XYZ file of C-alpha atoms in Angstrom:
399
model
C 19.397 -21.355 -22.964
C 22.465 -19.547 -21.981
C 22.822 -19.669 -18.202
C 26.572 -19.927 -17.716
C 26.710 -17.222 -15.046
C 23.867 -18.457 -12.844
C 25.907 -21.270 -11.325
C 27.892 -18.900 -9.125
C 25.153 -16.344 -8.545
C 22.186 -18.454 -7.486
C 23.173 -21.002 -4.872
C 20.171 -23.284 -5.049
C 16.985 -21.876 -3.594
C 18.567 -19.946 -0.725
C 21.061 -17.420 -2.068
C 22.657 -15.413 0.704
C 22.144 -11.721 0.104
C 25.203 -9.526 -0.219
C 24.503 -6.731 2.228
C 21.066 -5.995 3.540
C 19.222 -6.090 0.236
C 19.409 -5.355 -3.488
C 22.675 -3.822 -4.640
C 20.801 -1.038 -6.432
C 17.329 -0.123 -7.612
C 15.873 -3.620 -7.888
C 13.327 -3.681 -5.117
C 9.705 -4.585 -5.856
C 8.700 -0.997 -6.565
C 11.399 -0.201 -9.094
C 11.184 -3.682 -10.575
C 7.654 -2.920 -11.675
C 8.478 0.422 -13.265
C 10.069 1.348 -16.559
C 12.389 4.310 -16.959
C 10.114 6.303 -19.206
C 7.684 7.643 -16.570
C 4.089 8.415 -17.580
C 2.636 5.974 -20.074
C 5.348 3.422 -19.285
C 4.944 -0.339 -19.436
C 4.767 -2.054 -16.049
C 4.761 -5.752 -15.228
C 2.780 -7.990 -12.890
C 4.547 -11.185 -11.803
C 2.557 -14.441 -11.626
C 3.569 -17.675 -9.929
C 3.029 -20.696 -12.209
C 3.465 -23.173 -9.381
C 5.025 -26.632 -9.636
C 4.211 -30.258 -10.396
C 3.934 -30.901 -6.658
C 7.540 -30.294 -5.652
C 9.211 -27.256 -4.178
C 10.910 -25.805 -7.269
C 10.265 -25.100 -10.943
C 11.640 -22.934 -13.740
C 10.337 -21.715 -17.090
C 12.698 -21.898 -20.044
C 10.623 -20.851 -23.075
C 7.331 -19.286 -24.145
C 5.290 -19.193 -27.357
C 1.808 -17.741 -27.475
C -0.028 -18.912 -24.357
C 2.268 -21.871 -23.655
C 5.167 -21.748 -21.213
C 7.496 -24.732 -20.841
C 10.251 -25.702 -18.440
C 10.874 -28.202 -15.679
C 9.591 -28.811 -12.171
C 10.254 -31.003 -9.214
C 7.489 -33.558 -8.639
C 5.871 -34.425 -5.294
C 8.454 -35.056 -2.622
C 11.127 -33.571 -4.908
C 11.842 -37.111 -6.059
C 12.193 -36.274 -9.753
C 12.351 -33.441 -12.282
C 9.841 -33.459 -15.139
C 9.230 -31.258 -18.147
C 6.009 -29.253 -18.049
C 3.782 -27.138 -20.288
C 1.697 -24.390 -18.708
C -1.411 -22.965 -20.428
C -1.850 -19.263 -19.615
C -5.516 -19.313 -20.634
C -6.516 -22.303 -18.504
C -3.956 -21.718 -15.741
C -3.001 -25.398 -15.866
C 0.421 -27.091 -15.700
C 0.774 -30.403 -17.542
C 3.422 -33.003 -16.705
C 4.980 -34.035 -20.035
C 6.541 -37.176 -18.600
C 10.000 -38.582 -19.359
C 11.813 -41.064 -21.554
C 12.789 -42.970 -18.430
C 14.128 -40.724 -15.686
C 14.234 -36.899 -15.522
C 13.245 -34.462 -18.274
C 13.396 -30.755 -19.094
C 11.603 -28.795 -21.796
C 13.795 -26.227 -23.566
C 11.682 -24.914 -26.440
C 8.118 -24.528 -27.698
C 6.566 -23.441 -30.974
C 2.917 -23.954 -31.830
C 1.800 -27.425 -30.783
C 5.320 -28.783 -30.239
C 7.482 -28.817 -27.139
C 11.094 -30.018 -27.359
C 13.615 -30.832 -24.680
C 15.849 -33.503 -23.235
C 15.316 -36.509 -21.002
C 17.611 -38.973 -19.257
C 16.816 -42.557 -20.208
C 17.782 -43.792 -16.733
C 19.370 -42.457 -13.546
C 22.906 -42.926 -14.862
C 21.979 -43.335 -18.501
C 22.374 -41.200 -21.604
C 20.269 -38.174 -22.542
C 18.016 -38.076 -25.600
C 16.087 -35.242 -27.159
C 12.317 -35.466 -27.157
C 9.348 -33.879 -28.896
C 5.925 -33.567 -27.276
C 2.731 -32.841 -29.232
C 0.357 -30.699 -27.153
C -2.639 -31.804 -29.257
C -2.066 -35.554 -29.148
C -0.267 -35.552 -25.769
C 2.370 -37.856 -27.221
C 6.031 -37.851 -26.158
C 8.480 -39.029 -28.825
C 12.158 -39.952 -28.434
C 13.864 -38.313 -31.419
C 16.750 -40.763 -31.198
C 20.416 -40.276 -32.119
C 22.799 -40.504 -35.068
C 23.939 -43.898 -33.805
C 25.594 -42.847 -30.571
C 24.266 -42.781 -27.046
C 23.082 -39.199 -26.630
C 21.641 -36.057 -28.199
C 21.094 -32.496 -27.051
C 18.626 -29.936 -28.439
C 19.655 -26.375 -29.304
C 16.976 -24.949 -31.586
C 13.424 -25.166 -32.948
C 11.944 -23.426 -35.981
C 8.642 -24.501 -37.525
C 8.761 -28.286 -37.674
C 12.571 -28.483 -37.541
C 14.499 -29.352 -34.378
C 18.278 -28.986 -34.376
C 20.977 -30.118 -32.015
C 24.057 -32.282 -31.677
C 24.275 -36.064 -31.506
C 26.996 -38.592 -30.868
C 27.754 -40.956 -33.725
C 28.267 -44.700 -33.317
C 31.013 -45.278 -30.765
C 30.493 -41.826 -29.198
C 33.900 -40.611 -30.453
C 32.473 -38.088 -32.943
C 29.538 -35.674 -32.708
C 27.600 -34.155 -35.607
C 24.986 -31.464 -35.920
C 21.564 -32.783 -36.905
C 18.160 -31.583 -38.041
C 15.056 -33.528 -37.047
C 11.755 -33.142 -38.900
C 8.736 -33.215 -36.600
C 6.559 -33.828 -39.648
C 8.371 -36.889 -41.031
C 10.094 -37.962 -37.779
C 13.426 -38.282 -39.549
C 16.851 -37.145 -38.361
C 19.353 -35.760 -40.871
C 23.095 -35.876 -40.215
C 24.483 -32.489 -41.262
C 28.049 -33.793 -41.369
C 31.011 -31.473 -40.896
C 33.371 -29.277 -42.883
C 36.002 -31.980 -42.319
C 33.870 -34.800 -43.665
C 32.372 -37.774 -41.807
C 35.214 -38.011 -39.278
C 35.034 -34.342 -38.261
C 33.039 -32.881 -35.393
C 30.215 -30.347 -35.668
C 27.635 -28.790 -33.357
C 24.391 -26.991 -34.175
C 23.605 -23.723 -32.389
C 20.402 -22.373 -33.954
C 17.954 -22.685 -36.844
C 15.871 -20.165 -38.782
C 13.632 -21.523 -41.528
C 15.754 -23.884 -43.623
C 19.144 -22.620 -42.400
C 21.015 -24.271 -39.516
C 24.128 -22.620 -38.087
C 26.829 -23.936 -35.814
C 30.523 -24.728 -35.628
C 32.618 -27.443 -37.252
C 36.140 -28.817 -37.338
C 38.123 -28.369 -40.552
C 40.074 -30.706 -42.834
C 43.837 -30.993 -42.195
C 43.749 -28.768 -39.103
C 43.843 -29.455 -35.347
C 40.513 -30.660 -33.997
C 40.286 -27.601 -31.764
C 40.299 -25.228 -34.753
C 36.731 -24.657 -35.864
C 34.802 -22.456 -38.269
C 31.218 -21.323 -38.166
C 28.964 -22.926 -40.778
C 25.544 -22.466 -42.335
C 23.693 -25.556 -43.577
C 20.849 -25.204 -46.088
C 18.287 -27.973 -45.509
C 16.818 -27.412 -48.973
C 20.052 -27.892 -50.927
C 21.735 -30.065 -48.272
C 24.916 -28.003 -48.510
C 27.191 -26.779 -45.717
C 28.923 -23.412 -46.167
C 32.123 -22.439 -44.340
C 31.509 -18.942 -42.976
C 35.222 -18.196 -42.701
C 36.772 -15.717 -40.271
C 37.801 -12.087 -39.847
C 41.328 -13.019 -40.887
C 42.204 -15.363 -38.042
C 42.198 -19.129 -37.678
C 38.812 -19.834 -36.097
C 35.199 -18.727 -35.745
C 31.836 -19.805 -34.387
C 28.241 -19.283 -35.535
C 25.852 -18.831 -32.628
C 22.550 -17.468 -33.974
C 20.685 -16.579 -37.166
C 17.808 -14.294 -38.123
C 16.666 -14.278 -41.727
C 19.886 -14.432 -43.739
C 22.173 -12.918 -41.091
C 24.434 -15.089 -38.936
C 26.233 -13.853 -35.818
C 29.116 -15.353 -33.913
C 32.702 -14.908 -32.756
C 35.890 -14.831 -34.827
C 39.634 -14.543 -34.515
C 41.114 -11.568 -36.338
C 44.313 -11.375 -38.389
C 46.106 -10.200 -35.248
C 44.725 -13.213 -33.324
C 42.309 -11.036 -31.378
C 38.704 -12.006 -30.636
C 35.673 -10.092 -31.845
C 32.017 -10.570 -32.672
C 30.806 -10.568 -36.266
C 27.675 -10.583 -38.402
C 27.590 -12.252 -41.824
C 24.892 -11.829 -44.482
C 24.442 -15.107 -46.387
C 22.850 -13.323 -49.364
C 25.405 -10.573 -49.919
C 28.515 -12.054 -48.347
C 29.001 -8.866 -46.324
C 30.809 -9.462 -43.044
C 30.590 -6.880 -40.243
C 33.139 -6.667 -37.431
C 31.061 -5.948 -34.318
C 34.037 -5.242 -32.077
C 35.245 -6.573 -28.752
C 32.030 -5.724 -26.889
C 30.364 -8.653 -28.733
C 32.731 -11.488 -27.833
C 30.148 -13.832 -26.308
C 26.484 -14.868 -26.355
C 25.755 -13.270 -29.731
C 22.030 -13.187 -30.556
C 20.181 -11.509 -33.422
C 16.645 -10.440 -34.302
C 16.086 -8.597 -37.557
C 18.888 -6.044 -37.866
C 19.690 -5.873 -34.152
C 22.543 -7.879 -32.635
C 23.194 -8.273 -28.915
C 26.249 -9.723 -27.240
C 28.586 -9.313 -24.316
C 32.223 -8.904 -23.332
C 32.006 -10.944 -20.134
C 30.794 -7.967 -18.141
C 28.400 -5.748 -20.087
C 25.953 -6.546 -22.857
C 25.463 -4.224 -25.821
C 23.225 -3.898 -28.851
C 24.351 -3.163 -32.424
C 22.192 -1.905 -35.286
C 23.380 -3.384 -38.586
C 21.593 -0.644 -40.539
C 22.931 2.424 -38.737
C 26.126 0.726 -37.435
C 25.533 2.193 -33.978
C 25.884 0.408 -30.656
C 24.642 1.019 -27.117
C 25.202 -0.515 -23.691
C 22.187 -2.384 -22.332
C 21.166 -1.226 -18.872
C 23.019 0.922 -16.363
C 26.498 -0.389 -17.078
C 26.799 -1.695 -13.522
C 27.399 -5.348 -12.731
C 27.238 -8.184 -15.246
C 24.437 -8.107 -17.826
C 23.456 -11.246 -19.721
C 20.825 -11.160 -22.474
C 18.991 -14.490 -22.837
C 16.779 -13.592 -25.819
C 16.031 -10.788 -28.250
C 12.690 -10.728 -30.082
C 12.028 -7.696 -32.252
C 13.109 -4.693 -30.220
C 12.684 -6.417 -26.833
C 15.480 -8.093 -24.866
C 15.216 -10.144 -21.676
C 17.896 -11.488 -19.374
C 19.621 -11.109 -16.026
C 21.724 -8.447 -14.331
C 24.186 -9.543 -11.624
C 25.459 -6.813 -9.326
C 26.131 -8.905 -7.235
C 22.608 -10.330 -6.864
C 20.666 -11.578 -9.867
C 17.683 -9.607 -11.156
C 15.616 -10.340 -14.247
C 15.172 -7.455 -16.663
C 13.429 -6.460 -19.847
C 15.003 -3.862 -22.107
C 14.226 -2.217 -25.416
C 16.431 -1.065 -28.230
C 15.388 2.533 -27.492
C 17.195 2.284 -24.135
C 14.260 1.579 -21.794
C 15.344 -0.846 -19.038
C 13.059 -2.409 -16.413
C 13.855 -4.725 -13.509
C 11.340 -7.531 -12.950
C 10.036 -8.301 -9.469
C 10.449 -11.612 -7.667
C 7.666 -13.542 -5.921
C 8.591 -12.205 -2.490
C 12.230 -13.250 -2.354
C 15.158 -11.236 -3.672
C 16.140 -12.745 -7.008
C 14.594 -13.511 -10.388
C 15.684 -14.691 -13.841
C 14.130 -14.077 -17.278
C 14.572 -16.406 -20.256
C 12.162 -15.581 -23.113
C 9.442 -13.163 -24.206
C 6.484 -13.837 -26.526
C 5.049 -11.525 -29.182
C 2.567 -10.084 -26.668
C 5.386 -8.996 -24.353
C 4.756 -11.678 -21.714
C 8.072 -12.762 -20.195
C 8.864 -16.237 -18.856
C 11.475 -17.179 -16.290
C 11.719 -17.957 -12.599
C 11.470 -15.961 -9.382
C 12.140 -16.547 -5.709
C 9.439 -17.002 -3.099
C 9.802 -15.384 0.335
C 12.590 -16.917 2.451
C 11.735 -19.212 5.326
C 14.256 -17.593 7.676
C 15.929 -14.179 8.078
C 19.443 -15.306 7.092
C 18.637 -16.209 3.487
C 17.414 -13.962 0.716
C 15.178 -16.403 -1.129
C 12.712 -19.178 -0.714
C 12.380 -21.762 -3.499
C 12.329 -20.547 -7.101
C 9.116 -21.055 -9.058
C 8.408 -20.735 -12.748
C 6.923 -17.303 -13.344
C 5.623 -14.944 -15.995
C 5.653 -11.166 -16.054
C 2.579 -9.736 -17.778
C 2.874 -6.201 -19.211
C 0.336 -3.441 -18.814
C 0.518 0.269 -19.612
C 0.192 2.844 -16.888
C -1.000 6.293 -17.945
């Protein structure tokens, strides 16, 4: 999840409002309405509750399963949870020792991270919703791992090697329970990180041979052939690979003039597309549509028509958390934080909170149900929000 901007927008559960209310058009009425008028899609927000504590958040959704983390009774700990939309039940997934947080779900598997002890290292975990078994996926010999992607039965992330001086990207098979070291473009002593996985292709960034450790290139690793491909640059010294859909990788690159720009690279054809400076950060892709941002606005880019468009009103800071098909979800800060859902055709809808001011959206499933978190009503008149709870926004069409 990409939540870099939330740290300075949402100050715990009681964000102070700037002014008397929403900065623009994000009250409960407009949050429920799309821009298209008659026949538009509207959304009903539902509180998923907690594991007994005051706060929770949803980080991912697949089918009828929402996952995230919640405070337990007395707010003494944070545990990963899975919520079943059909049964309206929240299940505590437990921990590997101390706290835990679920970050992804696909089919019967939930993945996330858990601290082994209060001051101990963090390991990735996998939880089987059928067998109710929590498994520590281990490390590549070092003390810690972090999870960044899940596709089918493959989990990807980054792990410390023995001695914790070097980190490598890895792929973990949920079927065989084996972890594969993906290495680096600089060999065993180089560093690499995994960003995403689609099918058998893992993408990320890696250090290079005979170059400073800070100079990195994006890579694509084929789990079938066990080969790592240097994705190169747009003429400059460095690049990253941040997401993949099908055979198309997106990321950031230095240009020949040492500028920064977003790019898309087709692994089958070798065609590289310069996306421009509006796609410097948080590049995501679904099908032929790329989204990214320039630190202020987010935009979409169609790789077929080579056309781009600003997402939303162009006011404030827009951050897209996920794109699935032609649907995008994320947050708009101006200066308060409001969850939104947008479509490639330009439709943009704010999503209501649970009685407070602010909300945040993270993922959307194939039925259009959106997962995230939303604020409850405040306990006093000087704050804008009560505690945040995990929430879903369920779509319905209004004639």
